[in-house]
Amino acid sequence: MKKIKPFDELIYITRPLLPPLNKVYKKINEIWESKWLTNFGEQHKSFKTELKKYLKVKYLSLFCNGTLALQLAMQALELTGEVITTPFTFPATVNSLYQNHLTPIYCDINLKDFNINADEIENLITSNTSAIMPVHVFGNPCNIEKIEKIANNHNLKVIYDAAHCFSVEYKGKPIGTFGDVSMFSFHATKIFHTIEGGALTYNDEKLKEKFYLLKNFGIKSEEEVIIPGTNAKMNEFQAAIGLLNLQLIDEEIKKRKRLNEIYKENLKNLEGIKFLDEKKDVQYNYQYFPILINEEKFNFNRDQVYEEMKKYNVFTRKYFYPLCIDYKYYSRNNTDNFPNAKKIVKEILKT
Ligand code: T4K
């Protein structure tokens, strides 16, 4: 058998999209000239306009990161009591509920796309439930129709954690147009980024002012502070990187689509390795390529593959392990209620 040499360069799960340095210098120069570094300057204004067009959404507000955006979305929608969400996600989703003194009620995921199992949501609704917060895990849209129907029937709000979903479309509609609010993360590890950053998209104009106040200390004017907001503004440098990366994103998605095809072609006949099927009515962004490793069939378990790949300088991740097993804010609930999530966190490997 041919011996494989370790890669000379370290291969990480993700590398940030980097615009050409000369263009970055030009942008910094513009910011310097303007002497306006943060608090809704020209870069912020242009980025917001361009991004809104790109994402094809009605309303959009920018934030310094996705986590604070999510926390403030919950405040703006005035959520109370219990929120039904998924145990299979990054800690930011669930932590945001705790930050707002809301109780997460975990609904198990389905094994097909690792998203919340919409068929189980209704059983978890009580008189204390105020919202559903699904996550479109790894850029795969949830069962949107069913979730919206349940929300309408029970008068619940829906906040989608769309952190992985930049530019994704479902049945020809932009993903950010569903639910009451969707949150996008623009962290450096995301396919589209502003170093750190995030956005909320929504259809209700009334939320626009609320988001502005919540991220800007609640200041309405020089002489009026009307709510106890925080500081979650996107600064000019973040917005400038966003503008530059918007010029690169379509090419990047094409590149990742091609890589996805190459992975699939090479892994398709390996027994014990499974990857996600593409849904016909989704336009993906190909940000991640998660695989499931079935130890019995593959002869090695996920952790062994993870360690072995490190020897070749390939650094995969076990997202979202060990969250719903070890993280006390999950296990405090009865973890027997989400067997599928517990199974997937032991088999998943992201490249
Ligand atoms: N909801 C969901 C479902 C999310 O996945 C996230 C974030 C959020 C909410 C919250 O959004 P933000 O507040 O972050 O906007 C990373 C990211 O920090 C996090 O944003 C992301 N999800 C999560 C899935 O991944 P870590 O702890 O795994 O990142 P880290 O530092 O280990 O980086 C991963 C790899 O990327 C490294 O091995 C090397 C490479 N890397 C990383 C950075 C930061 C680079 O090559 N360059 C870099 O600058 O969380």
Short mmCIF file of C-alpha atoms and ligand atoms in Angstrom, two decimals:
data_model
loop_
_atom_site.label_atom_id
_atom_site.label_comp_id
_atom_site.label_asym_id
_atom_site.label_seq_id
_atom_site.Cartn_x
_atom_site.Cartn_y
_atom_site.Cartn_z
CA MET A 1 0.00 0.00 0.00
CA LYS A 2 1.25 3.49 -0.86
CA LYS A 3 2.65 5.27 2.20
CA ILE A 4 1.06 8.67 2.76
CA LYS A 5 3.31 11.46 3.98
CA PRO A 6 2.01 14.04 6.49
CA PHE A 7 1.12 17.37 4.88
CA ASP A 8 3.90 19.96 5.21
CA GLU A 9 1.34 22.64 5.98
CA LEU A 10 -1.07 22.24 8.90
CA ILE A 11 -4.57 21.65 7.54
CA TYR A 12 -7.27 23.14 9.76
CA ILE A 13 -11.01 22.61 9.59
CA THR A 14 -11.28 26.11 8.26
CA ARG A 15 -9.15 29.00 7.11
CA PRO A 16 -10.52 32.52 6.94
CA LEU A 17 -11.31 34.08 3.61
CA LEU A 18 -8.66 36.80 3.22
CA PRO A 19 -9.14 39.72 0.84
CA PRO A 20 -6.00 41.01 -0.94
CA LEU A 21 -3.90 43.10 1.46
CA ASN A 22 -3.67 46.07 -0.90
CA LYS A 23 -7.47 46.34 -0.82
CA VAL A 24 -7.44 46.09 2.99
CA TYR A 25 -4.86 48.92 3.17
CA LYS A 26 -7.09 51.02 0.94
CA LYS A 27 -10.04 50.45 3.22
CA ILE A 28 -7.98 51.27 6.34
CA ASN A 29 -6.91 54.44 4.62
CA GLU A 30 -10.54 55.39 4.02
CA ILE A 31 -11.32 54.77 7.70
CA TRP A 32 -8.27 56.79 8.79
CA GLU A 33 -9.21 59.69 6.56
CA SER A 34 -12.76 59.69 7.92
CA LYS A 35 -11.55 59.60 11.55
CA TRP A 36 -14.68 57.55 12.20
CA LEU A 37 -13.87 54.14 13.70
CA THR A 38 -17.14 52.83 15.04
CA ASN A 39 -20.74 53.85 15.87
CA PHE A 40 -22.43 53.54 12.50
CA GLY A 41 -19.97 55.19 10.09
CA GLU A 42 -19.78 55.04 6.29
CA GLN A 43 -18.37 51.47 6.13
CA HIS A 44 -21.16 50.23 8.35
CA LYS A 45 -23.73 52.01 6.21
CA SER A 46 -22.39 50.65 2.90
CA PHE A 47 -21.91 47.15 4.26
CA LYS A 48 -25.45 47.03 5.57
CA THR A 49 -26.85 48.16 2.22
CA GLU A 50 -24.75 45.68 0.21
CA LEU A 51 -25.40 42.79 2.57
CA LYS A 52 -29.13 43.34 2.62
CA LYS A 53 -29.09 43.15 -1.17
CA TYR A 54 -26.90 40.07 -1.18
CA LEU A 55 -28.98 38.17 1.38
CA LYS A 56 -32.23 39.37 -0.26
CA VAL A 57 -33.90 40.18 3.07
CA LYS A 58 -36.35 42.90 4.02
CA TYR A 59 -34.60 44.18 7.16
CA LEU A 60 -31.12 43.59 8.52
CA SER A 61 -29.19 44.83 11.57
CA LEU A 62 -25.46 44.39 12.09
CA PHE A 63 -23.80 43.33 15.38
CA CYS A 64 -20.30 42.84 16.77
CA ASN A 65 -20.80 39.06 16.88
CA GLY A 66 -23.49 36.44 16.36
CA THR A 67 -23.88 35.52 20.03
CA LEU A 68 -24.83 39.02 21.14
CA ALA A 69 -27.12 39.32 18.14
CA LEU A 70 -28.94 36.19 19.27
CA GLN A 71 -29.18 37.41 22.86
CA LEU A 72 -30.63 40.72 21.77
CA ALA A 73 -33.08 39.06 19.38
CA MET A 74 -34.57 37.26 22.39
CA GLN A 75 -34.84 40.54 24.28
CA ALA A 76 -36.43 42.38 21.37
CA LEU A 77 -39.04 39.65 20.97
CA GLU A 78 -39.65 39.82 24.74
CA LEU A 79 -39.36 36.07 25.24
CA THR A 80 -40.24 34.63 28.62
CA GLY A 81 -40.19 31.24 30.36
CA GLU A 82 -39.30 28.29 28.17
CA VAL A 83 -37.81 28.12 24.69
CA ILE A 84 -37.74 24.89 22.71
CA THR A 85 -34.37 24.35 21.09
CA THR A 86 -31.91 21.71 19.97
CA PRO A 87 -29.23 20.01 22.09
CA PHE A 88 -27.03 19.60 19.00
CA THR A 89 -25.48 23.03 18.55
CA PHE A 90 -22.60 25.32 19.48
CA PRO A 91 -22.76 26.56 23.12
CA ALA A 92 -23.63 30.10 21.97
CA THR A 93 -27.20 29.06 21.11
CA VAL A 94 -28.01 27.67 24.52
CA ASN A 95 -25.87 30.14 26.49
CA SER A 96 -27.85 32.99 24.95
CA LEU A 97 -30.98 31.60 26.57
CA TYR A 98 -29.29 31.45 29.97
CA GLN A 99 -28.05 35.00 29.53
CA ASN A 100 -31.69 36.02 29.16
CA HIS A 101 -32.85 33.89 32.11
CA LEU A 102 -34.86 31.70 29.76
CA THR A 103 -35.12 27.93 30.19
CA PRO A 104 -34.03 25.77 27.27
CA ILE A 105 -36.28 22.80 26.62
CA TYR A 106 -34.39 20.37 24.43
CA CYS A 107 -36.07 18.66 21.55
CA ASP A 108 -34.13 15.77 20.02
CA ILE A 109 -32.72 15.94 16.50
CA ASN A 110 -33.42 13.75 13.52
CA LEU A 111 -30.66 11.48 12.26
CA LYS A 112 -30.96 12.61 8.64
CA ASP A 113 -29.76 16.21 8.90
CA PHE A 114 -29.07 16.62 12.66
CA ASN A 115 -31.70 19.37 12.91
CA ILE A 116 -34.40 19.63 15.55
CA ASN A 117 -37.06 16.94 14.99
CA ALA A 118 -40.09 19.08 14.23
CA ASP A 119 -42.40 16.12 14.88
CA GLU A 120 -41.44 16.19 18.56
CA ILE A 121 -41.79 19.93 19.18
CA GLU A 122 -45.50 20.00 19.92
CA ASN A 123 -45.16 17.47 22.78
CA LEU A 124 -42.81 19.89 24.56
CA ILE A 125 -45.02 22.96 24.46
CA THR A 126 -46.40 24.09 27.84
CA SER A 127 -48.17 27.22 29.02
CA ASN A 128 -44.69 28.65 29.73
CA THR A 129 -43.35 28.25 26.20
CA SER A 130 -42.73 31.54 24.41
CA ALA A 131 -40.64 30.51 21.41
CA ILE A 132 -38.94 27.89 19.29
CA MET A 133 -35.27 28.40 18.50
CA PRO A 134 -34.12 25.89 15.89
CA VAL A 135 -30.61 25.83 14.41
CA HIS A 136 -30.05 25.16 10.70
CA VAL A 137 -27.16 22.86 11.57
CA PHE A 138 -24.18 22.89 9.18
CA GLY A 139 -26.14 25.06 6.75
CA ASN A 140 -28.97 22.55 6.29
CA PRO A 141 -32.41 24.17 6.65
CA CYS A 142 -34.74 22.73 9.30
CA ASN A 143 -38.26 21.53 8.60
CA ILE A 144 -39.34 25.15 8.20
CA GLU A 145 -42.94 24.52 7.11
CA LYS A 146 -43.71 22.35 10.10
CA ILE A 147 -42.00 24.66 12.58
CA GLU A 148 -43.87 27.70 11.28
CA LYS A 149 -47.17 25.85 11.40
CA ILE A 150 -46.62 24.84 15.03
CA ALA A 151 -45.54 28.37 15.93
CA ASN A 152 -48.65 29.85 14.30
CA ASN A 153 -51.00 27.36 15.97
CA HIS A 154 -49.53 28.02 19.43
CA ASN A 155 -48.75 31.69 19.01
CA LEU A 156 -45.00 31.21 19.52
CA LYS A 157 -42.10 33.25 18.19
CA VAL A 158 -39.44 31.60 16.03
CA ILE A 159 -35.78 32.63 16.12
CA TYR A 160 -33.60 30.68 13.71
CA ASP A 161 -29.94 30.30 14.58
CA ALA A 162 -28.72 30.55 10.98
CA ALA A 163 -25.07 30.98 12.01
CA HIS A 164 -23.98 28.40 9.39
CA CYS A 165 -26.34 29.55 6.65
CA PHE A 166 -24.80 32.49 4.86
CA SER A 167 -26.43 32.76 1.39
CA VAL A 168 -28.40 29.51 1.78
CA GLU A 169 -31.80 29.38 0.07
CA TYR A 170 -34.73 27.08 0.70
CA LYS A 171 -37.32 26.48 -2.02
CA GLY A 172 -36.01 29.54 -3.82
CA LYS A 173 -36.40 31.77 -0.77
CA PRO A 174 -33.47 33.27 1.15
CA ILE A 175 -33.04 31.52 4.49
CA GLY A 176 -33.03 34.83 6.38
CA THR A 177 -36.63 35.53 5.43
CA PHE A 178 -38.14 32.77 7.58
CA GLY A 179 -39.37 33.03 11.18
CA ASP A 180 -39.53 36.20 13.26
CA VAL A 181 -35.75 36.63 13.26
CA SER A 182 -32.71 34.79 11.85
CA MET A 183 -29.20 35.18 13.19
CA PHE A 184 -26.08 34.95 11.00
CA SER A 185 -22.56 34.67 12.38
CA PHE A 186 -19.66 36.35 10.60
CA HIS A 187 -16.90 34.86 12.75
CA ALA A 188 -13.52 34.35 11.08
CA THR A 189 -14.18 30.60 10.81
CA LYS A 190 -17.38 31.10 8.80
CA ILE A 191 -17.53 30.95 5.02
CA PHE A 192 -18.30 34.66 4.99
CA HIS A 193 -16.82 36.74 7.81
CA THR A 194 -16.10 40.18 9.20
CA ILE A 195 -13.37 38.82 11.59
CA GLU A 196 -16.01 38.83 14.36
CA GLY A 197 -19.54 39.89 13.56
CA GLY A 198 -23.13 38.95 13.03
CA ALA A 199 -26.48 40.05 11.70
CA LEU A 200 -30.16 39.67 12.41
CA THR A 201 -32.62 39.54 9.53
CA TYR A 202 -36.37 40.01 9.95
CA ASN A 203 -39.61 41.06 8.28
CA ASP A 204 -41.15 43.29 10.95
CA GLU A 205 -40.06 46.92 10.62
CA LYS A 206 -40.82 47.57 14.30
CA LEU A 207 -37.84 45.44 15.30
CA LYS A 208 -35.43 47.78 13.51
CA GLU A 209 -35.46 50.49 16.16
CA LYS A 210 -35.47 47.96 18.98
CA PHE A 211 -32.30 46.32 17.67
CA TYR A 212 -30.66 49.71 17.22
CA LEU A 213 -31.43 50.69 20.80
CA LEU A 214 -30.48 47.33 22.29
CA LYS A 215 -27.04 47.34 20.67
CA ASN A 216 -26.37 51.00 21.45
CA PHE A 217 -26.95 51.25 25.23
CA GLY A 218 -30.63 52.12 24.72
CA ILE A 219 -29.66 55.64 23.63
CA LYS A 220 -32.36 57.24 21.52
CA SER A 221 -30.88 60.72 21.40
CA GLU A 222 -28.30 62.80 23.28
CA GLU A 223 -30.81 63.39 26.01
CA GLU A 224 -32.80 60.14 26.02
CA VAL A 225 -31.86 56.62 27.17
CA ILE A 226 -35.04 54.63 26.89
CA ILE A 227 -34.09 50.98 27.49
CA PRO A 228 -31.22 49.21 29.28
CA GLY A 229 -29.36 48.20 26.11
CA THR A 230 -25.79 46.99 25.82
CA ASN A 231 -22.88 47.62 23.45
CA ALA A 232 -23.06 45.22 20.50
CA LYS A 233 -22.21 47.49 17.59
CA MET A 234 -20.21 46.40 14.56
CA ASN A 235 -17.19 48.68 14.06
CA GLU A 236 -15.87 50.22 10.83
CA PHE A 237 -13.02 47.74 10.40
CA GLN A 238 -15.34 44.77 10.65
CA ALA A 239 -17.73 46.36 8.16
CA ALA A 240 -14.86 47.13 5.77
CA ILE A 241 -13.70 43.49 5.81
CA GLY A 242 -17.30 42.49 5.21
CA LEU A 243 -17.48 44.70 2.12
CA LEU A 244 -14.28 43.19 0.75
CA ASN A 245 -15.32 39.62 1.50
CA LEU A 246 -18.67 40.16 -0.22
CA GLN A 247 -16.66 40.53 -3.43
CA LEU A 248 -15.10 37.08 -2.86
CA ILE A 249 -17.94 35.04 -1.46
CA ASP A 250 -19.51 33.69 -4.67
CA GLU A 251 -16.18 32.36 -5.87
CA GLU A 252 -15.53 30.84 -2.43
CA ILE A 253 -18.86 29.00 -2.45
CA LYS A 254 -18.09 27.60 -5.91
CA LYS A 255 -14.68 26.42 -4.68
CA ARG A 256 -16.18 24.71 -1.64
CA LYS A 257 -18.88 23.07 -3.76
CA ARG A 258 -16.14 21.54 -5.89
CA LEU A 259 -14.26 20.34 -2.78
CA ASN A 260 -17.50 18.83 -1.51
CA GLU A 261 -17.88 16.87 -4.73
CA ILE A 262 -14.30 15.62 -4.50
CA TYR A 263 -14.80 14.46 -0.89
CA LYS A 264 -18.01 12.67 -1.82
CA GLU A 265 -16.50 10.99 -4.84
CA ASN A 266 -13.61 9.66 -2.79
CA LEU A 267 -15.59 8.60 0.28
CA LYS A 268 -18.68 7.17 -1.36
CA ASN A 269 -17.55 3.54 -1.37
CA LEU A 270 -16.03 3.51 2.13
CA GLU A 271 -18.11 1.28 4.37
CA GLY A 272 -18.98 2.92 7.68
CA ILE A 273 -18.55 6.49 6.46
CA LYS A 274 -21.70 8.49 5.86
CA PHE A 275 -22.15 12.04 4.70
CA LEU A 276 -25.22 14.21 4.44
CA ASP A 277 -27.44 13.89 1.41
CA GLU A 278 -28.15 17.15 -0.35
CA LYS A 279 -31.80 18.17 -0.35
CA LYS A 280 -33.11 19.05 -3.81
CA ASP A 281 -34.81 22.28 -2.80
CA VAL A 282 -31.81 23.80 -0.99
CA GLN A 283 -29.10 26.04 -2.37
CA TYR A 284 -26.17 25.28 -0.06
CA ASN A 285 -23.07 27.26 0.86
CA TYR A 286 -20.88 24.15 1.35
CA GLN A 287 -19.26 25.63 4.42
CA TYR A 288 -18.65 22.32 6.20
CA PHE A 289 -18.28 18.69 5.22
CA PRO A 290 -19.39 16.62 8.23
CA ILE A 291 -19.13 12.83 8.13
CA LEU A 292 -20.47 10.13 10.46
CA ILE A 293 -18.22 7.24 11.37
CA ASN A 294 -19.85 3.94 12.24
CA GLU A 295 -17.25 2.09 14.29
CA GLU A 296 -18.63 -1.39 13.63
CA LYS A 297 -18.52 -1.01 9.88
CA PHE A 298 -15.43 1.17 9.55
CA ASN A 299 -13.40 -0.72 12.19
CA PHE A 300 -12.19 2.52 13.75
CA ASN A 301 -14.20 4.93 15.83
CA ARG A 302 -14.49 8.69 15.39
CA ASP A 303 -11.90 9.49 18.05
CA GLN A 304 -9.36 7.14 16.48
CA VAL A 305 -9.85 8.75 13.06
CA TYR A 306 -9.53 12.20 14.64
CA GLU A 307 -6.21 11.24 16.30
CA GLU A 308 -4.88 9.45 13.24
CA MET A 309 -5.54 12.42 10.98
CA LYS A 310 -3.64 14.68 13.36
CA LYS A 311 -0.54 12.57 12.66
CA TYR A 312 -0.87 13.74 9.05
CA ASN A 313 -1.27 17.36 10.14
CA VAL A 314 -5.02 17.36 9.41
CA PHE A 315 -6.99 18.95 12.24
CA THR A 316 -10.64 17.97 12.08
CA ARG A 317 -13.22 18.86 14.76
CA LYS A 318 -15.81 16.87 16.67
CA TYR A 319 -18.46 19.61 16.60
CA PHE A 320 -20.56 19.64 18.77
CA TYR A 321 -18.95 17.05 21.05
CA PRO A 322 -19.05 16.79 24.06
CA LEU A 323 -21.77 19.35 24.52
CA CYS A 324 -24.92 17.41 25.11
CA ILE A 325 -23.02 14.81 27.12
CA ASP A 326 -20.75 16.77 29.42
CA TYR A 327 -21.90 20.36 29.43
CA LYS A 328 -23.82 20.78 32.68
CA TYR A 329 -26.42 23.05 31.15
CA TYR A 330 -27.48 20.18 28.94
CA SER A 331 -27.13 17.31 31.37
CA ARG A 332 -29.09 19.20 34.00
CA ASN A 333 -32.07 18.36 31.81
CA ASN A 334 -32.79 14.70 31.28
CA THR A 335 -30.34 13.74 28.54
CA ASP A 336 -32.30 10.52 27.94
CA ASN A 337 -34.70 12.78 26.12
CA PHE A 338 -32.31 13.25 23.22
CA PRO A 339 -30.80 9.88 22.25
CA ASN A 340 -30.25 10.91 18.61
CA ALA A 341 -28.19 13.95 19.55
CA LYS A 342 -26.12 11.84 21.95
CA LYS A 343 -25.47 9.28 19.22
CA ILE A 344 -24.43 11.85 16.60
CA VAL A 345 -22.01 13.73 18.87
CA LYS A 346 -20.03 10.50 19.24
CA GLU A 347 -19.88 9.75 15.52
CA ILE A 348 -19.50 13.13 13.89
CA LEU A 349 -16.29 14.49 12.43
CA LYS A 350 -16.05 17.77 10.57
CA THR A 351 -13.45 18.45 7.96
N1 T4K B 1 -24.64 29.49 16.78
C1 T4K B 1 -23.96 28.53 16.12
C2 T4K B 1 -24.70 27.34 15.62
C3 T4K B 1 -22.57 28.66 15.91
O1 T4K B 1 -21.89 27.68 15.28
C4 T4K B 1 -21.91 29.81 16.40
C5 T4K B 1 -20.48 29.97 16.22
C6 T4K B 1 -22.67 30.80 17.06
C7 T4K B 1 -24.04 30.60 17.24
C8 T4K B 1 -22.07 32.06 17.62
O2 T4K B 1 -21.63 32.97 16.63
P1 T4K B 1 -20.38 33.96 16.97
O3 T4K B 1 -20.69 34.69 18.26
O4 T4K B 1 -19.11 33.15 17.03
O5 T4K B 1 -20.40 34.92 15.80
C9 T4K B 1 -15.65 28.36 16.13
C10 T4K B 1 -16.10 29.80 16.09
O6 T4K B 1 -15.43 30.60 17.06
C11 T4K B 1 -17.58 29.99 16.26
O7 T4K B 1 -17.89 31.24 15.74
C12 T4K B 1 -18.37 28.95 15.49
N2 T4K B 1 -19.78 29.02 15.75
C13 T4K B 1 -17.88 27.55 15.82
C14 T4K B 1 -18.63 26.49 15.04
O8 T4K B 1 -16.51 27.47 15.51
P2 T4K B 1 -14.05 27.14 17.82
O9 T4K B 1 -13.90 27.26 19.28
O10 T4K B 1 -14.17 25.79 17.24
O11 T4K B 1 -12.94 27.98 17.02
P3 T4K B 1 -11.38 27.76 16.91
O12 T4K B 1 -10.70 28.96 17.40
O13 T4K B 1 -11.00 26.45 17.53
O14 T4K B 1 -11.15 27.70 15.33
C15 T4K B 1 -11.42 26.55 14.55
C16 T4K B 1 -10.29 26.36 13.53
O15 T4K B 1 -10.28 27.44 12.63
C17 T4K B 1 -8.92 26.33 14.16
O16 T4K B 1 -8.54 25.01 14.34
C18 T4K B 1 -8.02 27.03 13.18
C19 T4K B 1 -8.93 27.81 12.29
N3 T4K B 1 -8.80 29.27 12.47
C20 T4K B 1 -9.48 29.89 13.49
C21 T4K B 1 -9.40 31.26 13.66
C22 T4K B 1 -10.13 31.94 14.77
C23 T4K B 1 -8.01 30.00 11.61
O17 T4K B 1 -7.39 29.40 10.70
N4 T4K B 1 -7.93 31.35 11.75
C24 T4K B 1 -8.59 32.02 12.72
O18 T4K B 1 -8.53 33.27 12.80
O19 T4K B 1 -15.36 27.98 17.45
#
